[in-house]
PDB file of C-alpha atoms in Angstrom:
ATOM      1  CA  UNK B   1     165.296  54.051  -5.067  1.00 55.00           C
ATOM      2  CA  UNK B   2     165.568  56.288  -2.552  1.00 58.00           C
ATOM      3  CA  UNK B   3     163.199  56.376   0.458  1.00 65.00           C
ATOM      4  CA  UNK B   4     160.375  59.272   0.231  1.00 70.00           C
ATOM      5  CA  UNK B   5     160.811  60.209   3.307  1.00 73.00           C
ATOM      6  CA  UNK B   6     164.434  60.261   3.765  1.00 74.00           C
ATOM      7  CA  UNK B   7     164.585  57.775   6.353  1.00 81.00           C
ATOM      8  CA  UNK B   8     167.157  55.233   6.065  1.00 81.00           C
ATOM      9  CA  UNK B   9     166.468  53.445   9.308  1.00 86.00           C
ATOM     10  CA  UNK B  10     164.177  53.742  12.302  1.00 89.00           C
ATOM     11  CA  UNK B  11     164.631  52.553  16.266  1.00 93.00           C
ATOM     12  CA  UNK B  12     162.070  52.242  19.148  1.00 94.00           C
ATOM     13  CA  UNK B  13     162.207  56.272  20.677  1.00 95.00           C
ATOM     14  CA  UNK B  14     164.154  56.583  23.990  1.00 95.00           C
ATOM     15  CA  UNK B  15     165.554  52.891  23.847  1.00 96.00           C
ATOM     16  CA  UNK B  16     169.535  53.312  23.500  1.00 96.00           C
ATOM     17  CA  UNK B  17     170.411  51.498  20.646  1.00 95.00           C
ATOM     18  CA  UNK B  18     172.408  51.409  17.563  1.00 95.00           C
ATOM     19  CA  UNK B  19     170.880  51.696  13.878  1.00 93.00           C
ATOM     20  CA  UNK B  20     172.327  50.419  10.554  1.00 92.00           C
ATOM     21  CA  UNK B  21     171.520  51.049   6.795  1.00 88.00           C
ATOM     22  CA  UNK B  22     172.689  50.243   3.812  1.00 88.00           C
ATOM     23  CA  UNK B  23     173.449  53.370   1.314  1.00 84.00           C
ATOM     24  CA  UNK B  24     174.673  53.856  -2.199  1.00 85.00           C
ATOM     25  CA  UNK B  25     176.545  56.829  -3.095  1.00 88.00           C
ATOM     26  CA  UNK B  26     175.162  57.154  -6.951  1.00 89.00           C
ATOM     27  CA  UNK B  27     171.719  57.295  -5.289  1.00 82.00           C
ATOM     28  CA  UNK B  28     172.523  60.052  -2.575  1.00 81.00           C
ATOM     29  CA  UNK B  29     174.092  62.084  -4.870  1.00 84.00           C
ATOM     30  CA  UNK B  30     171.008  61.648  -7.337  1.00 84.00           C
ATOM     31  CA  UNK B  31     168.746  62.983  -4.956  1.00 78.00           C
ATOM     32  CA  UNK B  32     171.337  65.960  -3.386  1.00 79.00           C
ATOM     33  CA  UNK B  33     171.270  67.092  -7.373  1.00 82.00           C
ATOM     34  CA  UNK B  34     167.839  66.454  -8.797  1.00 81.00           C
ATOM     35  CA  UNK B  35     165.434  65.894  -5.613  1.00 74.00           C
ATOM     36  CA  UNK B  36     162.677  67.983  -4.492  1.00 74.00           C
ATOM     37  CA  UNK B  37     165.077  68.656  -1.336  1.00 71.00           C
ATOM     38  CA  UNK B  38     168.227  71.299  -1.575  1.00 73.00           C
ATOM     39  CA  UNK B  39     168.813  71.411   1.803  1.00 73.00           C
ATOM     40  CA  UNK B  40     172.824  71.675   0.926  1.00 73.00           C
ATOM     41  CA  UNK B  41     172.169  74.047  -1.284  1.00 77.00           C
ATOM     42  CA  UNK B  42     170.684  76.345   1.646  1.00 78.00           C
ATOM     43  CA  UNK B  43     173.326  75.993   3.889  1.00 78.00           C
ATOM     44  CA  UNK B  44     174.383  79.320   5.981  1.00 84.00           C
ATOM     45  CA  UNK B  45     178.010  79.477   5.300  1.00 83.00           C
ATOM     46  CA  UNK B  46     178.088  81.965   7.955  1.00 87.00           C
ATOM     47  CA  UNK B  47     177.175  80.017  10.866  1.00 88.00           C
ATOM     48  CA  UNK B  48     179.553  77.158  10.025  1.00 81.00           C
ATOM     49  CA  UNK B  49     182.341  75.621   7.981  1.00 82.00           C
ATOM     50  CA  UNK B  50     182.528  71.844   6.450  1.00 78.00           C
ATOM     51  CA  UNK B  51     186.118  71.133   6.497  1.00 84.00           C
ATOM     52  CA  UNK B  52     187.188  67.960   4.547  1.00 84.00           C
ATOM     53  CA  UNK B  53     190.542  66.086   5.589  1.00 86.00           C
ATOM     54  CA  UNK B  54     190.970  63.326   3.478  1.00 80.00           C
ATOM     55  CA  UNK B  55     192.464  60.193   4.926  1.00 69.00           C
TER      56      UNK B  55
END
């Protein structure tokens, strides 16, 4: 399931380094549509665009 706390992965504060997770689709778009969260549904479409070009 999806983490409580959002966080996929973690590093060691002001070390440079590079962070990988592992994340399935199903269960992000789960949680954008039923989760306690809605941040994308409080987006301010006046401040900025999302503009998809599909490769």
């Amino acid at each position: 399931p999806f983490a409580r706390d959002g966080i996929a992965a973690d590093t060691t504060p002001n070390v440079e380094t590079v962070a990988f997770a592992d994340l399935r689709p199903e269960t992000l778009l789960t949680a954008r549509n039923s989760g306690t969260v809605k941040n994308l549904k409080d987006r301010r479409h006046d401040l900025y665009t999302v503009n998809w070009r599909g490769h």
